[in-house]
Short mmCIF file of C-alpha atoms in Angstrom, two decimals:
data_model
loop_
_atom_site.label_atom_id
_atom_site.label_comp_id
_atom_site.label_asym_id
_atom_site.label_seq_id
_atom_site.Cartn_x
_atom_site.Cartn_y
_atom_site.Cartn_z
CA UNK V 1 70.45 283.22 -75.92
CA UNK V 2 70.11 281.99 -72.45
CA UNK V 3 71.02 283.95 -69.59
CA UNK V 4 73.66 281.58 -68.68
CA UNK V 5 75.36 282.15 -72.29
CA UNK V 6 74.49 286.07 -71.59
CA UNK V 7 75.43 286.26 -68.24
CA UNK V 8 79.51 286.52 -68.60
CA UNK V 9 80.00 288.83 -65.28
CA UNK V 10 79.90 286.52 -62.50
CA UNK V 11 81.14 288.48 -59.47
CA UNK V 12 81.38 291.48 -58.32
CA UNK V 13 84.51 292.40 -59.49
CA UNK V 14 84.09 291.46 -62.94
CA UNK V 15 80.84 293.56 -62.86
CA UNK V 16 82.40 296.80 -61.48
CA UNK V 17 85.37 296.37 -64.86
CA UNK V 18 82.48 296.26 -67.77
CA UNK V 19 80.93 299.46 -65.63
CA UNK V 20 84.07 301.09 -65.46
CA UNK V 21 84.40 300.53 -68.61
CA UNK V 22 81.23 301.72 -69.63
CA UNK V 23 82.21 304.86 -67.89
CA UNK V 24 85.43 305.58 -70.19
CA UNK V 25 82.89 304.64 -73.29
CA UNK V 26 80.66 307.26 -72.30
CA UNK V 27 82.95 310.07 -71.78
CA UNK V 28 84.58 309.01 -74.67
CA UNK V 29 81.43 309.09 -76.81
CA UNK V 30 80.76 312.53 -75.80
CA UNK V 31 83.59 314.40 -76.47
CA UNK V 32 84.03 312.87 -80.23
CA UNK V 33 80.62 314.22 -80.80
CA UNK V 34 81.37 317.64 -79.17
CA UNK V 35 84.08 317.84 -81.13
CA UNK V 36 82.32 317.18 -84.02
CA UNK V 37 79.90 319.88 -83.44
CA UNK V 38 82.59 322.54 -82.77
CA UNK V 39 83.86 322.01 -86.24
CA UNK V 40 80.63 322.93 -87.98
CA UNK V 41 80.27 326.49 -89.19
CA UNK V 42 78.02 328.56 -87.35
CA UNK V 43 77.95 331.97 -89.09
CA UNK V 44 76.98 333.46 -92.78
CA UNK V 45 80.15 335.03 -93.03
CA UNK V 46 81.46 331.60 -93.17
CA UNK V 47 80.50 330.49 -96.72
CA UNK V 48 77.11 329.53 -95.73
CA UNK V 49 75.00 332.56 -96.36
CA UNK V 50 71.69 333.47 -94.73
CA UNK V 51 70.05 330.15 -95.92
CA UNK V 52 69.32 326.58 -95.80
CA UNK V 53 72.94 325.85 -95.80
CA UNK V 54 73.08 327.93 -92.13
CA UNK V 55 69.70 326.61 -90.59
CA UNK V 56 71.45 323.50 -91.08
CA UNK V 57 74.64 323.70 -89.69
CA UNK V 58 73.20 325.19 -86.69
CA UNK V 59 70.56 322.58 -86.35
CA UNK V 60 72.93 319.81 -86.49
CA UNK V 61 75.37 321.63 -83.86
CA UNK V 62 72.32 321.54 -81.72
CA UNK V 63 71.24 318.37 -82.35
CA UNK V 64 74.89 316.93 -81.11
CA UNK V 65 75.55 319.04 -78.50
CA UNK V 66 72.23 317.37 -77.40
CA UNK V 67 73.12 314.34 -77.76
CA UNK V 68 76.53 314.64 -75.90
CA UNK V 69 75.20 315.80 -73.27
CA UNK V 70 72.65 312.55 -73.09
CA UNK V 71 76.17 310.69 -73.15
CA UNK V 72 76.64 312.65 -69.99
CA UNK V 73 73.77 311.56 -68.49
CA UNK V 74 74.67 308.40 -69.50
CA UNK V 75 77.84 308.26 -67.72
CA UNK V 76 76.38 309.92 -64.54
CA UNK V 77 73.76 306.70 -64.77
CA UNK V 78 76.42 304.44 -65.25
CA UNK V 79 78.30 305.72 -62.44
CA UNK V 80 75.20 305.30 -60.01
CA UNK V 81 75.42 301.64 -61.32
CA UNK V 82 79.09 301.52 -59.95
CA UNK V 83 78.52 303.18 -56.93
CA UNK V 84 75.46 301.24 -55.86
CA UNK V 85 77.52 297.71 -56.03
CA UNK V 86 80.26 299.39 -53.84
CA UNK V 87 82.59 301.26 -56.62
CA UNK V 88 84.12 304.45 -56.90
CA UNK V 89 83.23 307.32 -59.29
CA UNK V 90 85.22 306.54 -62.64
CA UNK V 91 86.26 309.55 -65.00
CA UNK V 92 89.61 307.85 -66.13
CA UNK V 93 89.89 307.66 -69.59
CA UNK V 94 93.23 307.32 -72.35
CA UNK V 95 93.97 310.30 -74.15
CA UNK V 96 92.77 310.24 -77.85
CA UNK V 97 93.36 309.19 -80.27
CA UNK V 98 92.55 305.34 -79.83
CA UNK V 99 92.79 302.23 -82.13
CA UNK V 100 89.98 300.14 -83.29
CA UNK V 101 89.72 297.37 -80.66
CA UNK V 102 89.98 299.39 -77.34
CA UNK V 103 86.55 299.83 -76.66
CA UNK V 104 83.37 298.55 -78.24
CA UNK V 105 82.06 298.28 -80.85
CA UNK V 106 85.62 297.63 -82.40
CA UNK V 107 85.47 300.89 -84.03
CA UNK V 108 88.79 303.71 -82.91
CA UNK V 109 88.53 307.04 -80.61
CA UNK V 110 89.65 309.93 -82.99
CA UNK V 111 88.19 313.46 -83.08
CA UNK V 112 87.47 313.96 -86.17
CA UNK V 113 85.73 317.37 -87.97
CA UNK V 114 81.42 316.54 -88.53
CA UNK V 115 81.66 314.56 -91.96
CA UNK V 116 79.94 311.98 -94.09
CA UNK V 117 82.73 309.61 -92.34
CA UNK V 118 82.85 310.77 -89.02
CA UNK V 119 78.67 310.48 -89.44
CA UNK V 120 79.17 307.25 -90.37
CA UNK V 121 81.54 305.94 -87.48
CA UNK V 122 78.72 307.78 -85.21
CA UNK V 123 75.95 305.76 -86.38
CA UNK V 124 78.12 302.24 -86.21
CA UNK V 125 79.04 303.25 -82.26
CA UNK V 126 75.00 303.50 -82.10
CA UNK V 127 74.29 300.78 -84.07
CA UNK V 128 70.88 299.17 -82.43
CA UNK V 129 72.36 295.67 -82.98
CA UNK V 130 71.19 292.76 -82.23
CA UNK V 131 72.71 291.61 -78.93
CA UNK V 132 75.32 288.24 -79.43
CA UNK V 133 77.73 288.54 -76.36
CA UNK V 134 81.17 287.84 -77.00
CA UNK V 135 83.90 286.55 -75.39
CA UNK V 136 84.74 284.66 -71.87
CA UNK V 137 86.08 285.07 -68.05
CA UNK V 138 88.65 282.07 -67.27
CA UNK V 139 89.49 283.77 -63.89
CA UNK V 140 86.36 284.33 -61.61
CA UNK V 141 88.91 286.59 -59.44
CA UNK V 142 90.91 288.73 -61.65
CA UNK V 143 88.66 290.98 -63.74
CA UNK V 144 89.15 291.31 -66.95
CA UNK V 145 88.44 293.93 -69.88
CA UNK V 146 86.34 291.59 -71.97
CA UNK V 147 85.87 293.13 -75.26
CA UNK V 148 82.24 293.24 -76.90
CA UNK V 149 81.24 293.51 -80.56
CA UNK V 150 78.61 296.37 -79.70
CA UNK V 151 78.07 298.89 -77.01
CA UNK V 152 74.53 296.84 -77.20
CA UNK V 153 76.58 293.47 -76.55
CA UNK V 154 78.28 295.32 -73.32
CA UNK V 155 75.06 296.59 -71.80
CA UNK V 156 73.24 293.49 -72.62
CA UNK V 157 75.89 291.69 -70.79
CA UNK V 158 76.12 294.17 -67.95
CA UNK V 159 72.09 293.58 -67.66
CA UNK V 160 72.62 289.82 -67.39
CA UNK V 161 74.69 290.76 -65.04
CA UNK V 162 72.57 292.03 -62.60
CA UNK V 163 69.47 290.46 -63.51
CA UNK V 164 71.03 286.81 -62.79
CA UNK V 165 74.10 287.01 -60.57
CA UNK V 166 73.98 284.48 -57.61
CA UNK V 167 74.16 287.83 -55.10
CA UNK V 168 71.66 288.52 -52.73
CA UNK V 169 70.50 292.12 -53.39
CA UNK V 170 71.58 292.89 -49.35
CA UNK V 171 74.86 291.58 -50.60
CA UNK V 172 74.94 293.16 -53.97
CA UNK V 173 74.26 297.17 -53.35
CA UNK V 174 76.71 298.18 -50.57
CA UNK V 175 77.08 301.59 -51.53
CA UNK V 176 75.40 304.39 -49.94
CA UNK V 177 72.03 305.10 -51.45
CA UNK V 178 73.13 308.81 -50.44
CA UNK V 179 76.25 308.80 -52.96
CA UNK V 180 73.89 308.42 -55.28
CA UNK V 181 73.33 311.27 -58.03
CA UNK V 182 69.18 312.44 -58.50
CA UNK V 183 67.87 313.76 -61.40
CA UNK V 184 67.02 316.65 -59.54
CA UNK V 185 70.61 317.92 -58.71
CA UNK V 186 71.76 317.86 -62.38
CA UNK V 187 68.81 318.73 -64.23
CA UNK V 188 68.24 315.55 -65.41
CA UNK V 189 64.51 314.12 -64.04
CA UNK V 190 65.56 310.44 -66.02
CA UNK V 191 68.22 309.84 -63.82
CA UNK V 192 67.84 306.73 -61.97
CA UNK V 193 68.89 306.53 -58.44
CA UNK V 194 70.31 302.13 -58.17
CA UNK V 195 69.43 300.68 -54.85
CA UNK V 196 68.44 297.26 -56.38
CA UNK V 197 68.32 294.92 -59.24
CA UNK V 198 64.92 296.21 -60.58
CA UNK V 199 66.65 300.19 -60.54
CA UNK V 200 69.94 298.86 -61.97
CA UNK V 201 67.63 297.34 -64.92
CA UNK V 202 65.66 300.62 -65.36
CA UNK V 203 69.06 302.41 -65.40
CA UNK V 204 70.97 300.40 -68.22
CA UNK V 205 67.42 300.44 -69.80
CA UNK V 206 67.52 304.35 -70.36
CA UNK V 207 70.72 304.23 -71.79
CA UNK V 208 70.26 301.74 -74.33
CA UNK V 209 66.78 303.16 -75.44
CA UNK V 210 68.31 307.18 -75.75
CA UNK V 211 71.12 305.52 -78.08
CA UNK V 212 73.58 302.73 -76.69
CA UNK V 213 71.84 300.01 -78.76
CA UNK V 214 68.33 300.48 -78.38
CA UNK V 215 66.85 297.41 -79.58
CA UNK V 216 63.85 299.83 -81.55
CA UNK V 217 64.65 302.21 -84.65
CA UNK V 218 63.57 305.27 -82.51
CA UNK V 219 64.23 308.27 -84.82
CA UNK V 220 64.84 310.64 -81.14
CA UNK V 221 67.65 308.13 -80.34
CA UNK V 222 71.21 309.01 -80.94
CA UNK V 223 71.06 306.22 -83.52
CA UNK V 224 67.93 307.78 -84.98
CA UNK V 225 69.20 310.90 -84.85
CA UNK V 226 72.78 310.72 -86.79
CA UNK V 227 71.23 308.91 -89.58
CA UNK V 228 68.86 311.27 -90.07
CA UNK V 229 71.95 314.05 -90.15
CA UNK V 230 72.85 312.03 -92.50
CA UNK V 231 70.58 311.63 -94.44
CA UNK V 232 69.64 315.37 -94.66
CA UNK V 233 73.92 316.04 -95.41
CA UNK V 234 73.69 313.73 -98.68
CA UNK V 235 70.41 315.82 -99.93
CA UNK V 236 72.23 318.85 -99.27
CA UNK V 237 75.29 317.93 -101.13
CA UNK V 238 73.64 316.42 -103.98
CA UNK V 239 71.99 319.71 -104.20
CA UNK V 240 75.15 321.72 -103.85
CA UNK V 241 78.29 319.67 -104.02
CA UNK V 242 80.30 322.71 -102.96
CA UNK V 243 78.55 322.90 -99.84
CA UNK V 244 81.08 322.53 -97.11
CA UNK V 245 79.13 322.55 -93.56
CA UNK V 246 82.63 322.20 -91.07
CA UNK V 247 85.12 324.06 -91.02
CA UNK V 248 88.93 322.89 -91.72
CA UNK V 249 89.84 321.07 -88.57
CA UNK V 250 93.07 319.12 -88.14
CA UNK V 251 92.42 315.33 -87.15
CA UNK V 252 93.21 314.90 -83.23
CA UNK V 253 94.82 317.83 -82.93
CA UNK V 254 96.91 317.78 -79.38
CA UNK V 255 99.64 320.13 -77.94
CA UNK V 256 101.70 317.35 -77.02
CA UNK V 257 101.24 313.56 -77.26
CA UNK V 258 100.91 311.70 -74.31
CA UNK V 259 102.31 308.12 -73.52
CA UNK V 260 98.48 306.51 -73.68
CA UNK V 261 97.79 307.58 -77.09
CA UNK V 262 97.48 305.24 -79.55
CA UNK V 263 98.82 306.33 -83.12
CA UNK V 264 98.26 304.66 -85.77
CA UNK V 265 101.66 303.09 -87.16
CA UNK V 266 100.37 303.14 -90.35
CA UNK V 267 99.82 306.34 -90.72
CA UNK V 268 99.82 309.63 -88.48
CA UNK V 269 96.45 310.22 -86.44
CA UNK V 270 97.87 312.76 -84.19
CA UNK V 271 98.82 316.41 -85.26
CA UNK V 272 100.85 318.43 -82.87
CA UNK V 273 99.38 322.04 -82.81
CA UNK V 274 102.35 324.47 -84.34
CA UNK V 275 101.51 327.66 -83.55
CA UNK V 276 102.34 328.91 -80.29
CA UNK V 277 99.23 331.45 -79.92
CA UNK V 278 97.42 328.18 -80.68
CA UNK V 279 98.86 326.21 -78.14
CA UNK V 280 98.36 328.29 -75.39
CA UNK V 281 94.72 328.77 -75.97
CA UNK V 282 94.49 325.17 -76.07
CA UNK V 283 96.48 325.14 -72.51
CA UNK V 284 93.81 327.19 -70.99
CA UNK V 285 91.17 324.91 -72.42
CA UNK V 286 93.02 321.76 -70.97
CA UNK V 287 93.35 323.32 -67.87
CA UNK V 288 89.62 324.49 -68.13
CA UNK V 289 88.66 320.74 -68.71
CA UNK V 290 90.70 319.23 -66.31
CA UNK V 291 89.13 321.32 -63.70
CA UNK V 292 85.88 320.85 -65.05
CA UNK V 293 86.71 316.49 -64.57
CA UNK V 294 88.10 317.66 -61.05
CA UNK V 295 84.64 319.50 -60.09
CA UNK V 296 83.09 316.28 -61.55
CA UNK V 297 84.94 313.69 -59.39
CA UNK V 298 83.90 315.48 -56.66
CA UNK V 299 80.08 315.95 -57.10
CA UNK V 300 80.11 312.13 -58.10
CA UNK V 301 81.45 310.94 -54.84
CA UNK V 302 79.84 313.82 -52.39
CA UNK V 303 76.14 312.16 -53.51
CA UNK V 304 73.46 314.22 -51.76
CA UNK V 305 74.54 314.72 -48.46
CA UNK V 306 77.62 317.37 -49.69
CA UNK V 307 76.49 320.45 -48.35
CA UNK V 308 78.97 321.82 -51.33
CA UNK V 309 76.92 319.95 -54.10
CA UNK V 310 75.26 322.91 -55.08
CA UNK V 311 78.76 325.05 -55.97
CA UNK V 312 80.63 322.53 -57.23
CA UNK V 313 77.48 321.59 -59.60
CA UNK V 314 77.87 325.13 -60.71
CA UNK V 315 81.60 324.88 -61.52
CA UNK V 316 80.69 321.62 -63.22
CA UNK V 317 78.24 323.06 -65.07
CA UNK V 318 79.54 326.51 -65.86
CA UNK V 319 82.83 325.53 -67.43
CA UNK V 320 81.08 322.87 -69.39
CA UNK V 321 78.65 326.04 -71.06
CA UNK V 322 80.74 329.19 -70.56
CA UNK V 323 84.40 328.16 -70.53
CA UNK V 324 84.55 324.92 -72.59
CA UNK V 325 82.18 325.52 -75.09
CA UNK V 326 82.86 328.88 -76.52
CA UNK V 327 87.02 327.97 -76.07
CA UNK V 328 85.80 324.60 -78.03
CA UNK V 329 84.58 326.74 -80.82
CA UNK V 330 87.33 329.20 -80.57
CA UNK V 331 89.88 326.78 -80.95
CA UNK V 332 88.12 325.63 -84.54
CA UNK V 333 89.09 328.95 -85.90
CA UNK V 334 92.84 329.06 -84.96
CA UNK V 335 95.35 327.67 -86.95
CA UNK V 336 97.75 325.01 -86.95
CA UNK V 337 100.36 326.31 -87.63
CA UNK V 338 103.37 326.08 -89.87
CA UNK V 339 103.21 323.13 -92.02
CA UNK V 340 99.49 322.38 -91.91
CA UNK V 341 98.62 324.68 -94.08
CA UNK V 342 94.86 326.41 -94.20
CA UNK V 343 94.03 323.47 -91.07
CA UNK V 344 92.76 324.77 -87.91
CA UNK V 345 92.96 323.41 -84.79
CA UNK V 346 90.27 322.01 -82.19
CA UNK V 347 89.64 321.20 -78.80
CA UNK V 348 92.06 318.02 -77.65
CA UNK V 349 90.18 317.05 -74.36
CA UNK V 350 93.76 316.17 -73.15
CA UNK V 351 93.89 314.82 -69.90
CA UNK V 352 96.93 313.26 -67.03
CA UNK V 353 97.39 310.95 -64.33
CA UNK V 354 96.91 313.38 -61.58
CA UNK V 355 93.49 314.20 -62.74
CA UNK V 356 91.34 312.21 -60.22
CA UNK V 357 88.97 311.88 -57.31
CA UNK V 358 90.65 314.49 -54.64
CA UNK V 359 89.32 312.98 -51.34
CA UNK V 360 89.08 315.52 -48.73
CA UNK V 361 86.06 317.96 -50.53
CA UNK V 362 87.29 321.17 -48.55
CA UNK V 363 90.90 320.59 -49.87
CA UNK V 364 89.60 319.86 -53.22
CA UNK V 365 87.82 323.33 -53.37
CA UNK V 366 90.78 325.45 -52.80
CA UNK V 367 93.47 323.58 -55.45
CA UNK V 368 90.00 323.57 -57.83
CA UNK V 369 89.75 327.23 -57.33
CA UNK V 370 93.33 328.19 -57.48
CA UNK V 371 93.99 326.31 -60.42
CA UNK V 372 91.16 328.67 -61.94
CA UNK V 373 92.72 331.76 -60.99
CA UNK V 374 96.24 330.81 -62.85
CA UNK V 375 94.05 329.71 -65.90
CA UNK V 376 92.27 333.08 -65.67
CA UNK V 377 95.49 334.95 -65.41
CA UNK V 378 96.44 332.81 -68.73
CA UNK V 379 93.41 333.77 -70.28
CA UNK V 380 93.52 337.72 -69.68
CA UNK V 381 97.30 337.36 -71.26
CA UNK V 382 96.72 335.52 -74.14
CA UNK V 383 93.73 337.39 -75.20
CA UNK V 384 96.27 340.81 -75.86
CA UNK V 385 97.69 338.28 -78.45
CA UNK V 386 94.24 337.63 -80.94
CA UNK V 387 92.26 339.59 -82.77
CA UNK V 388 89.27 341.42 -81.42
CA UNK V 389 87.08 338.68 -82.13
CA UNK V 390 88.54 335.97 -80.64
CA UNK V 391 90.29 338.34 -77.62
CA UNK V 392 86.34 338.68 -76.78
CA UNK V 393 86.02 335.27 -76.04
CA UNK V 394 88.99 334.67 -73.82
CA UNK V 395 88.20 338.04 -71.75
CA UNK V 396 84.51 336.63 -71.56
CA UNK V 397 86.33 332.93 -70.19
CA UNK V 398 88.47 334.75 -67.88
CA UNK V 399 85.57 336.56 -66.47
CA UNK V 400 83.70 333.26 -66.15
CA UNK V 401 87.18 331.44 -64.49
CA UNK V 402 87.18 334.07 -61.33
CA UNK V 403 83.70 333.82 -60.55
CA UNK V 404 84.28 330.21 -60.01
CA UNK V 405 86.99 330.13 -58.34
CA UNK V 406 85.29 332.88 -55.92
CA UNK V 407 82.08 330.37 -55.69
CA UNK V 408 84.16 328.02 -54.87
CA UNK V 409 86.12 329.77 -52.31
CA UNK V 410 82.79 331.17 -50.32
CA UNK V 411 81.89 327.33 -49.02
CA UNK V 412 82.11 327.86 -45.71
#
């Protein structure tokens, strides 16, 4: 294919959609395979015993908690792509779940409990296929959300992109080479900072090799990795077909559905949550997250000169390990409620409108760090309503939720 055929982004506009888009992918991507990992059983006393069954599970929750946090990486990268060519940080994203035909590679957003099938729609977003690029641009002004067959197809395209647009580079990369995100200041050395066309390539280059369609059968890719999950799940189960490694998690379960979700009309894909204890620990983990996106908007567009970039990394980063993760799990072990029977619930990642870059960093710290406080409030309450076990965890998050906020009120 030439790069005339490949090269379907022809202005800047155009260029800054398939990024954007690439963006929502990413976050996407990530929290389908958190949730995913949440779901698997974690402890003996769960049916798994003291063996192979447990080293497992725990291995595989590892593995993808890994690998969604590559996907992180990967929309941080993606993000320096946008802001290099003069866009703004992206975080947007529809609620789940999705239909097939949204996003590449054709396949639907649903979060979905670790499976042979939800393995298997893992492995097809992955898939290191062979780039064909789809599709066409009638208007050179209007951008449009061209659809791709492949994540591979949509980076492959977004390369051509850069590698062959008539753009001087001068022209190209207007944005601030300080707004954009180092390796250093999230822990991730691979991070490429994009001040020209031969950065932007090593950029989209990382991505596709870690997992979005590496064009090589690397087994440490996220490719590589699922199928070998996989592959080790069928052994297991052939072994022991009463071996159940997740634990009984509701499809998409959601506390209220939102006017961007995407049911199927052929059958149900969303569960409202019924039990009210239920609910509002999944509040204070939707809170939790949307502050967590908040912190992230913010760190995104304050690039290295924010003087705050070290706090609000910490927010970002704390709720992500100590608030979101442990809630995440949490939430795996409550139930549904009436009507669902023995189903349990699991982290929704819900998300609004209002959820988006707050410009003025200053203001931004103070409505992040009160909206902390109320969650931690909500946290302390709700935890006098579980059991001991699961009241641990909330007084734990609560705990976690004020030291935030405090961080984030002591920037001078």
């Amino acid at each position: 294919m030439s790069d005339d055929e490949q090269a379907l982004f022809t202005t800047r506009a155009q260029l800054a959609d398939a990024l954007a888009v690439a963006c929502e992918l990413e976050h996407g991507l990530s929290l389908q395979y958190l949730f995913a990992a949440f779901s698997l059983k974690k402890e003996a006393d769960e049916g798994l015993g003291l063996g192979e069954h447990l080293t497992a599970c725990r291995r595989w929750a590892g593995e993808i908690f890994f690998i969604a946090a590559q996907e992180m990486l990967h929309l941080a990268q993606a993000s320096n792509l946008l802001l290099a060519i003069g866009g703004a940080p992206h975080l947007a994203r529809p609620n789940f779940p999705q239909l097939a035909g949204i996003y590449p590679p054709g396949l639907g957003w649903d979060l979905t409990a670790f499976s042979p099938g939800t393995l298997a729609r893992f492995i097809a977003y992955e898939s290191p296929a062979a780039p064909a690029v789809s599709g066409s641009s009638d208007d050179p002004v209007v951008p449009t959300r061209l659809t791709h067959a492949s994540i591979a197809e949509m980076y492959s395209a977004i390369e051509a992109a850069f590698r062959t647009m008539r753009i001087p580079d001068g022209d190209l990369f207007i944005g601030d080479p300080r707004d954009q995100i180092v390796g250093e200041m999230v822990d991730f050395p691979q991070l490429v900072k994009v001040v020209d066309r031969a950065t932007a390539q090593q950029a989209i280059t990382l991505i596709m090799v870690q997992g979005e369609g590496s064009p090589a059968d690397r087994p440490d890719s996220h490719f590589g990795v699922f199928s070998t999950i996989q592959r080790q799940l069928g052994q297991l189960t052939a072994a022991d077909p009463t071996f159940r490694p997740a634990r009984p998690v509701a499809d998409n379960p959601l506390s209220g559905a939102h006017p961007d979700c995407n049911p199927d009309p052929a059958g149900a894909r969303l569960n409202l949550i019924a039990d009210p204890t239920t609910i509002r620990v999944q509040d204070i983990f939707t809170s939790s997250y949307d502050m967590l996106l908040l912190a992230l908007f913010r760190f995104f567009a304050g690039g290295s000169t924010d003087a705050a970039a070290p706090a609000v990394k910490r927010v970002v980063f704390e709720l992500m390990m100590n608030v979101v993760r442990p809630l995440g799990d949490l939430l795996t072990r409550l139930p549904m409620g009436d009507g669902y029977g023995a189903l349990t619930a699991g982290p929704s990642f819900e998300t609004f409108p209002e959820i988006e870059l707050l410009p003025h960093g200053a203001a931004a710290r103070v409505l992040i760090a009160e909206r902390l406080e109320t969650t931690q409030l909500d946290a302390i309450e709700v935890g006098g309503l579980l059991d001991r076990r699961s009241a641990a965890v909330l007084v734990s998050v609560a705990d976690h939720l004020g030291r935030l906020a405090q961080a984030l009120r002591a920037v001078s």
